[in-house]
């Protein structure tokens, strides 16, 4: 986890800065445990099939049971970019939300300049709902967030 999140390219579109210590990584893992125990989200690690090293994470947060809505998030080591790994990882995660969790809607919030993530979401069938202009203040500046969603009725 430390190696993954200490890479500036991994965290460039995230609200966090690069990790600098084992304590940072432990804090992230504690957050994963917290959202799972609170039933507000869950996170899985993505491992390299050969080395079994952590090369990314994916999962859900901001679970809204009343509305049957959840937000998806993911990240991946640059060494694994462009190999279809995130597409492979997200397909069963999406299926899990619709079939096992009985969600009606999966949302994604992506910085407007994160072209790779925007392409991935479109490839997975997500539709652009709009843009939240200057929605968050991160790393010293306001950022726009593009909102994408996939409805259960659209899921194939």
PDB file of C-alpha atoms in Angstrom:
ATOM      1  CA  UNK A   1       0.000   0.000   0.000  1.00  0.00           C
ATOM      2  CA  UNK A   2       2.834   2.365   0.821  1.00  0.00           C
ATOM      3  CA  UNK A   3       4.484   1.747  -2.538  1.00  0.00           C
ATOM      4  CA  UNK A   4       1.205   2.248  -4.402  1.00  0.00           C
ATOM      5  CA  UNK A   5       0.162   5.478  -2.691  1.00  0.00           C
ATOM      6  CA  UNK A   6       3.638   6.985  -2.503  1.00  0.00           C
ATOM      7  CA  UNK A   7       3.577   7.225  -6.307  1.00  0.00           C
ATOM      8  CA  UNK A   8       2.599  10.766  -7.356  1.00  0.00           C
ATOM      9  CA  UNK A   9       1.015   9.467 -10.567  1.00  0.00           C
ATOM     10  CA  UNK A  10      -1.365   7.264  -8.561  1.00  0.00           C
ATOM     11  CA  UNK A  11      -2.590  10.053  -6.284  1.00  0.00           C
ATOM     12  CA  UNK A  12      -2.530  12.925  -8.794  1.00  0.00           C
ATOM     13  CA  UNK A  13      -6.341  12.857  -9.213  1.00  0.00           C
ATOM     14  CA  UNK A  14      -7.105  11.962  -5.592  1.00  0.00           C
ATOM     15  CA  UNK A  15      -7.757  14.185  -2.580  1.00  0.00           C
ATOM     16  CA  UNK A  16      -4.666  12.790  -0.843  1.00  0.00           C
ATOM     17  CA  UNK A  17      -1.007  13.561  -1.335  1.00  0.00           C
ATOM     18  CA  UNK A  18       1.664  10.899  -1.775  1.00  0.00           C
ATOM     19  CA  UNK A  19       2.233   8.691   1.259  1.00  0.00           C
ATOM     20  CA  UNK A  20       5.565   9.148   2.993  1.00  0.00           C
ATOM     21  CA  UNK A  21       5.402   6.590   5.799  1.00  0.00           C
ATOM     22  CA  UNK A  22       4.135   3.192   6.849  1.00  0.00           C
ATOM     23  CA  UNK A  23       1.771   5.056   9.184  1.00  0.00           C
ATOM     24  CA  UNK A  24       0.131   6.682   6.139  1.00  0.00           C
ATOM     25  CA  UNK A  25      -0.503   3.221   4.647  1.00  0.00           C
ATOM     26  CA  UNK A  26      -1.806   1.879   7.954  1.00  0.00           C
ATOM     27  CA  UNK A  27      -4.156   4.859   8.171  1.00  0.00           C
ATOM     28  CA  UNK A  28      -5.559   4.061   4.723  1.00  0.00           C
ATOM     29  CA  UNK A  29      -6.095   0.421   5.680  1.00  0.00           C
ATOM     30  CA  UNK A  30      -7.788   1.568   8.914  1.00  0.00           C
ATOM     31  CA  UNK A  31     -10.139   3.713   6.837  1.00  0.00           C
ATOM     32  CA  UNK A  32     -11.013   0.653   4.704  1.00  0.00           C
ATOM     33  CA  UNK A  33     -11.828  -1.265   7.890  1.00  0.00           C
ATOM     34  CA  UNK A  34     -13.867   1.669   9.245  1.00  0.00           C
ATOM     35  CA  UNK A  35     -16.113   2.064   6.192  1.00  0.00           C
ATOM     36  CA  UNK A  36     -16.656  -1.698   6.110  1.00  0.00           C
ATOM     37  CA  UNK A  37     -17.640  -1.848   9.795  1.00  0.00           C
ATOM     38  CA  UNK A  38     -19.896   1.196   9.425  1.00  0.00           C
ATOM     39  CA  UNK A  39     -21.410  -0.395   6.291  1.00  0.00           C
ATOM     40  CA  UNK A  40     -20.798   2.778   4.301  1.00  0.00           C
ATOM     41  CA  UNK A  41     -18.362   1.199   1.855  1.00  0.00           C
ATOM     42  CA  UNK A  42     -15.862  -1.522   1.104  1.00  0.00           C
ATOM     43  CA  UNK A  43     -12.514  -1.721  -0.639  1.00  0.00           C
ATOM     44  CA  UNK A  44     -10.628  -4.534  -2.318  1.00  0.00           C
ATOM     45  CA  UNK A  45      -6.954  -4.622  -3.235  1.00  0.00           C
ATOM     46  CA  UNK A  46      -5.856  -5.584  -6.722  1.00  0.00           C
ATOM     47  CA  UNK A  47      -2.812  -7.837  -6.808  1.00  0.00           C
ATOM     48  CA  UNK A  48      -0.445  -8.658  -9.623  1.00  0.00           C
ATOM     49  CA  UNK A  49      -1.230 -12.255 -10.586  1.00  0.00           C
ATOM     50  CA  UNK A  50       2.442 -13.254 -10.700  1.00  0.00           C
ATOM     51  CA  UNK A  51       4.124 -11.275  -7.906  1.00  0.00           C
ATOM     52  CA  UNK A  52       1.011 -10.946  -5.702  1.00  0.00           C
ATOM     53  CA  UNK A  53       2.063  -7.353  -4.945  1.00  0.00           C
ATOM     54  CA  UNK A  54      -0.668  -4.769  -4.437  1.00  0.00           C
ATOM     55  CA  UNK A  55      -0.984  -2.778  -7.666  1.00  0.00           C
ATOM     56  CA  UNK A  56      -4.277  -1.008  -7.003  1.00  0.00           C
ATOM     57  CA  UNK A  57      -7.541  -0.844  -5.118  1.00  0.00           C
ATOM     58  CA  UNK A  58     -11.201  -0.566  -6.000  1.00  0.00           C
ATOM     59  CA  UNK A  59     -14.466  -0.517  -4.182  1.00  0.00           C
ATOM     60  CA  UNK A  60     -17.383   1.473  -2.891  1.00  0.00           C
ATOM     61  CA  UNK A  61     -18.058   4.350  -0.541  1.00  0.00           C
ATOM     62  CA  UNK A  62     -20.926   6.666   0.348  1.00  0.00           C
ATOM     63  CA  UNK A  63     -23.462   3.835   0.446  1.00  0.00           C
ATOM     64  CA  UNK A  64     -27.015   5.207   0.617  1.00  0.00           C
ATOM     65  CA  UNK A  65     -29.293   2.278   1.445  1.00  0.00           C
ATOM     66  CA  UNK A  66     -32.508   4.316   1.242  1.00  0.00           C
ATOM     67  CA  UNK A  67     -31.761   5.352  -2.337  1.00  0.00           C
ATOM     68  CA  UNK A  68     -29.978   2.114  -3.339  1.00  0.00           C
ATOM     69  CA  UNK A  69     -27.057   4.209  -4.530  1.00  0.00           C
ATOM     70  CA  UNK A  70     -23.315   3.817  -4.058  1.00  0.00           C
ATOM     71  CA  UNK A  71     -20.145   5.516  -5.303  1.00  0.00           C
ATOM     72  CA  UNK A  72     -17.352   3.573  -6.990  1.00  0.00           C
ATOM     73  CA  UNK A  73     -13.664   4.422  -6.697  1.00  0.00           C
ATOM     74  CA  UNK A  74     -10.430   2.882  -7.934  1.00  0.00           C
ATOM     75  CA  UNK A  75      -6.704   3.444  -8.445  1.00  0.00           C
ATOM     76  CA  UNK A  76      -3.899   1.555 -10.141  1.00  0.00           C
ATOM     77  CA  UNK A  77      -0.111   1.566 -10.318  1.00  0.00           C
ATOM     78  CA  UNK A  78       1.222   3.209 -13.503  1.00  0.00           C
ATOM     79  CA  UNK A  79       3.092  -0.026 -14.287  1.00  0.00           C
ATOM     80  CA  UNK A  80      -0.321  -1.657 -14.803  1.00  0.00           C
ATOM     81  CA  UNK A  81      -1.943   1.126 -16.847  1.00  0.00           C
ATOM     82  CA  UNK A  82      -3.250   0.296 -20.300  1.00  0.00           C
ATOM     83  CA  UNK A  83      -3.392  -3.474 -19.760  1.00  0.00           C
ATOM     84  CA  UNK A  84      -7.125  -3.861 -19.121  1.00  0.00           C
ATOM     85  CA  UNK A  85      -6.567  -4.701 -15.454  1.00  0.00           C
ATOM     86  CA  UNK A  86      -8.998  -2.140 -14.062  1.00  0.00           C
ATOM     87  CA  UNK A  87     -11.682  -3.156 -16.556  1.00  0.00           C
ATOM     88  CA  UNK A  88     -11.212  -6.772 -15.465  1.00  0.00           C
ATOM     89  CA  UNK A  89     -11.327  -5.818 -11.772  1.00  0.00           C
ATOM     90  CA  UNK A  90     -14.373  -3.549 -11.983  1.00  0.00           C
ATOM     91  CA  UNK A  91     -16.684  -5.862 -13.925  1.00  0.00           C
ATOM     92  CA  UNK A  92     -17.305  -8.239 -10.976  1.00  0.00           C
ATOM     93  CA  UNK A  93     -17.395  -5.291  -8.558  1.00  0.00           C
ATOM     94  CA  UNK A  94     -20.178  -3.700 -10.622  1.00  0.00           C
ATOM     95  CA  UNK A  95     -22.020  -7.020 -10.883  1.00  0.00           C
ATOM     96  CA  UNK A  96     -21.715  -7.401  -7.084  1.00  0.00           C
ATOM     97  CA  UNK A  97     -23.350  -3.996  -6.506  1.00  0.00           C
ATOM     98  CA  UNK A  98     -26.310  -4.697  -8.769  1.00  0.00           C
ATOM     99  CA  UNK A  99     -26.893  -8.367  -7.975  1.00  0.00           C
ATOM    100  CA  UNK A 100     -25.694  -8.933  -4.412  1.00  0.00           C
ATOM    101  CA  UNK A 101     -26.226  -5.479  -2.918  1.00  0.00           C
ATOM    102  CA  UNK A 102     -29.341  -4.761  -5.023  1.00  0.00           C
ATOM    103  CA  UNK A 103     -28.161  -1.257  -5.910  1.00  0.00           C
ATOM    104  CA  UNK A 104     -30.110   0.806  -8.423  1.00  0.00           C
ATOM    105  CA  UNK A 105     -27.302   3.249  -9.239  1.00  0.00           C
ATOM    106  CA  UNK A 106     -23.516   3.309  -9.160  1.00  0.00           C
ATOM    107  CA  UNK A 107     -21.961   6.762  -9.288  1.00  0.00           C
ATOM    108  CA  UNK A 108     -18.410   7.902 -10.003  1.00  0.00           C
ATOM    109  CA  UNK A 109     -16.898  11.313  -9.314  1.00  0.00           C
ATOM    110  CA  UNK A 110     -13.852  11.992 -11.450  1.00  0.00           C
ATOM    111  CA  UNK A 111     -11.678  15.053 -11.871  1.00  0.00           C
ATOM    112  CA  UNK A 112     -12.432  16.523 -15.279  1.00  0.00           C
ATOM    113  CA  UNK A 113      -8.826  16.149 -16.458  1.00  0.00           C
ATOM    114  CA  UNK A 114      -8.541  12.428 -15.614  1.00  0.00           C
ATOM    115  CA  UNK A 115      -8.928  11.242 -19.205  1.00  0.00           C
ATOM    116  CA  UNK A 116      -8.012   7.601 -18.504  1.00  0.00           C
ATOM    117  CA  UNK A 117     -10.696   7.269 -15.841  1.00  0.00           C
ATOM    118  CA  UNK A 118     -13.297   9.034 -17.990  1.00  0.00           C
ATOM    119  CA  UNK A 119     -12.508   6.606 -20.821  1.00  0.00           C
ATOM    120  CA  UNK A 120     -12.760   3.605 -18.475  1.00  0.00           C
ATOM    121  CA  UNK A 121     -16.168   4.671 -17.193  1.00  0.00           C
ATOM    122  CA  UNK A 122     -17.502   5.129 -20.722  1.00  0.00           C
ATOM    123  CA  UNK A 123     -16.108   1.723 -21.689  1.00  0.00           C
ATOM    124  CA  UNK A 124     -17.973   0.163 -18.734  1.00  0.00           C
ATOM    125  CA  UNK A 125     -21.265   1.745 -19.820  1.00  0.00           C
ATOM    126  CA  UNK A 126     -21.384   4.707 -17.443  1.00  0.00           C
ATOM    127  CA  UNK A 127     -23.073   7.902 -18.652  1.00  0.00           C
ATOM    128  CA  UNK A 128     -22.027  11.456 -17.883  1.00  0.00           C
ATOM    129  CA  UNK A 129     -24.618  13.133 -15.660  1.00  0.00           C
ATOM    130  CA  UNK A 130     -22.882  16.500 -15.481  1.00  0.00           C
ATOM    131  CA  UNK A 131     -20.081  18.486 -13.902  1.00  0.00           C
ATOM    132  CA  UNK A 132     -19.906  19.878 -10.378  1.00  0.00           C
ATOM    133  CA  UNK A 133     -17.938  23.062 -10.976  1.00  0.00           C
ATOM    134  CA  UNK A 134     -15.231  23.959  -8.451  1.00  0.00           C
ATOM    135  CA  UNK A 135     -16.776  21.334  -6.195  1.00  0.00           C
ATOM    136  CA  UNK A 136     -13.759  20.533  -4.028  1.00  0.00           C
ATOM    137  CA  UNK A 137     -10.646  22.337  -2.854  1.00  0.00           C
ATOM    138  CA  UNK A 138      -7.733  19.961  -3.274  1.00  0.00           C
ATOM    139  CA  UNK A 139      -4.007  20.507  -3.296  1.00  0.00           C
ATOM    140  CA  UNK A 140      -4.343  24.276  -3.238  1.00  0.00           C
ATOM    141  CA  UNK A 141      -6.980  24.720  -5.939  1.00  0.00           C
ATOM    142  CA  UNK A 142     -10.657  24.231  -6.686  1.00  0.00           C
ATOM    143  CA  UNK A 143     -11.427  21.292  -8.962  1.00  0.00           C
ATOM    144  CA  UNK A 144     -14.364  20.326 -11.123  1.00  0.00           C
ATOM    145  CA  UNK A 145     -15.791  16.837 -10.696  1.00  0.00           C
ATOM    146  CA  UNK A 146     -17.440  15.038 -13.592  1.00  0.00           C
ATOM    147  CA  UNK A 147     -20.299  12.851 -12.372  1.00  0.00           C
ATOM    148  CA  UNK A 148     -20.902   9.551 -14.138  1.00  0.00           C
ATOM    149  CA  UNK A 149     -23.457   6.878 -13.338  1.00  0.00           C
ATOM    150  CA  UNK A 150     -24.628   3.444 -14.326  1.00  0.00           C
ATOM    151  CA  UNK A 151     -28.195   2.354 -13.593  1.00  0.00           C
ATOM    152  CA  UNK A 152     -29.237  -1.211 -12.901  1.00  0.00           C
ATOM    153  CA  UNK A 153     -31.657  -0.980 -15.844  1.00  0.00           C
ATOM    154  CA  UNK A 154     -28.717  -0.122 -18.144  1.00  0.00           C
ATOM    155  CA  UNK A 155     -26.419  -2.865 -16.844  1.00  0.00           C
ATOM    156  CA  UNK A 156     -25.745  -5.700 -19.267  1.00  0.00           C
TER     157      UNK A 156
END
